[in-house]
XYZ file of C-alpha atoms in Angstrom:
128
model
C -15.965 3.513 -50.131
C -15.307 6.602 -51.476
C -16.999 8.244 -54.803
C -15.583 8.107 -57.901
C -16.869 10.629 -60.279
C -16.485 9.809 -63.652
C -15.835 11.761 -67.032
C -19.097 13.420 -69.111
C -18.703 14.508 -72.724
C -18.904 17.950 -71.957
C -19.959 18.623 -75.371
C -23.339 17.144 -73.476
C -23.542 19.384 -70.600
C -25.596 22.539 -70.936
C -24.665 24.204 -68.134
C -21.420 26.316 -68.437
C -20.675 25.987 -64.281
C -21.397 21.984 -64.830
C -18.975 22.223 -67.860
C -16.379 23.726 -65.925
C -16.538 21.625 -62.626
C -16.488 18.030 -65.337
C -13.608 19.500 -67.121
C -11.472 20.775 -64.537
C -11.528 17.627 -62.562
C -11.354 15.000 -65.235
C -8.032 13.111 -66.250
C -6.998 13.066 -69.693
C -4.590 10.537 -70.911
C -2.225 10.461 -73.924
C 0.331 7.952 -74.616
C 3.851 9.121 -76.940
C 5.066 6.640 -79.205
C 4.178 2.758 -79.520
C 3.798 0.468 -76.593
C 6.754 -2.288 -77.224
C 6.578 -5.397 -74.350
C 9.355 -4.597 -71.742
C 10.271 -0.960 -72.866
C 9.317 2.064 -71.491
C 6.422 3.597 -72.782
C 5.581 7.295 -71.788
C 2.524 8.394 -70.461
C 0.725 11.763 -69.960
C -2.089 12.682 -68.023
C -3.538 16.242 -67.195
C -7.076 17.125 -65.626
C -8.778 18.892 -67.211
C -8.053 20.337 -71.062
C -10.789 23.505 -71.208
C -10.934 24.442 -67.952
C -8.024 25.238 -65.135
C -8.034 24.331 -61.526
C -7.715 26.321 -58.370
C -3.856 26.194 -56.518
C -5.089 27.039 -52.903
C -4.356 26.202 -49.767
C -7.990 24.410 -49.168
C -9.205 23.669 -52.639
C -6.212 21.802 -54.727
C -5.359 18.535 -56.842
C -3.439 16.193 -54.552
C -2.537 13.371 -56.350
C -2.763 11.572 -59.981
C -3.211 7.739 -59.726
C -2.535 5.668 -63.188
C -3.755 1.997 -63.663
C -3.665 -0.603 -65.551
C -7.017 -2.106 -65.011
C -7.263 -2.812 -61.024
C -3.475 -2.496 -61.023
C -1.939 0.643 -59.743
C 0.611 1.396 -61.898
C 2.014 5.223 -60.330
C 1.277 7.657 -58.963
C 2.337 11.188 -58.072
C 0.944 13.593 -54.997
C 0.928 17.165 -55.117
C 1.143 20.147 -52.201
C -0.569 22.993 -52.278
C 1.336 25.853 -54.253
C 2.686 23.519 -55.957
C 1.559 25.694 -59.317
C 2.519 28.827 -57.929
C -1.714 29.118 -56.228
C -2.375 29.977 -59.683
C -5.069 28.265 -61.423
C -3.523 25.590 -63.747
C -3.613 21.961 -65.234
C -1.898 19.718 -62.874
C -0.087 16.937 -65.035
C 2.666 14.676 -64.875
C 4.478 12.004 -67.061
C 4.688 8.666 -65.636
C 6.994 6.294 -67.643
C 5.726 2.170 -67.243
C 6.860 -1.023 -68.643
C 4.365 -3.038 -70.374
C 5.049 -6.469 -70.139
C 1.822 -7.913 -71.447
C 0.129 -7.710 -74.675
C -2.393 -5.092 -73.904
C -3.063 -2.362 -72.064
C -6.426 -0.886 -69.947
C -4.839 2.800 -68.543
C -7.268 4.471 -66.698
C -6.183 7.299 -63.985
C -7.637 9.087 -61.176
C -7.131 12.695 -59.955
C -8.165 13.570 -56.508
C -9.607 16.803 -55.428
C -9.097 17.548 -51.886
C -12.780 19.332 -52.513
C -14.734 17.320 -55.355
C -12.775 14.069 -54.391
C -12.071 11.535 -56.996
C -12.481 11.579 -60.600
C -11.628 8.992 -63.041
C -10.760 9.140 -66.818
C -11.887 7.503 -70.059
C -10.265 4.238 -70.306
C -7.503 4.707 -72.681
C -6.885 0.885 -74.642
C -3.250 0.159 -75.896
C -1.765 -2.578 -77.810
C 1.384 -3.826 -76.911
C 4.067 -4.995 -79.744
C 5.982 -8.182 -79.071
């Protein structure tokens, strides 16, 4: 089973390198708007909001996972180059249908050098 590295407060972290390998790696969600049962509700989630990530041929994000608890929900894969090899946030928008009352969102990003790291669980209530 494979490691999954999970999000620090880097507020915590005294080291600036330790900052910068948390940060860069971590998922951050947002959802827009109100969760309403059985309409699309929009979701956003970048790694990393300080720090950037490397674009290279060897070191690059390759996919973003979202979940609803244990339930896979999306997910989206990425190349490498796919951000010109510049270093970036890679991000996408995945759009879901809640169809029960709450929510659990928590999503993954996978490094293919640090491996997997796994947001803050992000709790949403769902309107009837």
């Amino acid at each position: 089973m494979p490691k999954i590295n999970k999000y620090v407060d880097i507020d915590t972290v005294e080291r600036e390198a330790k900052k910068d390998l948390i940060d860069r790696h971590s998922p951050f969600i947002t959802v827009k708007g109100e969760a309403k049962k059985g309409e699309l509700l929009e979701v956003h989630v970048q790694l990393g909001q300080e720090y950037t990530h490397p674009d290279d041929f060897d070191h690059y994000i390759e996919s973003i996972t979202l979940f609803n608890g244990d339930t896979k929900l999306a997910m989206t894969t990425f190349v490498p180059g796919t951000f010109g090899n510049e270093k970036s946030h890679a991000q996408v928008t995945f759009f879901i249908r809640p169809m029960k009352s709450k929510l659990s969102l928590v999503a993954h990003g996978y490094c293919t050098k640090h491996g997997i790291w796994e947001s803050t669980p992000v709790e949403v209530a769902v309107a009837d």
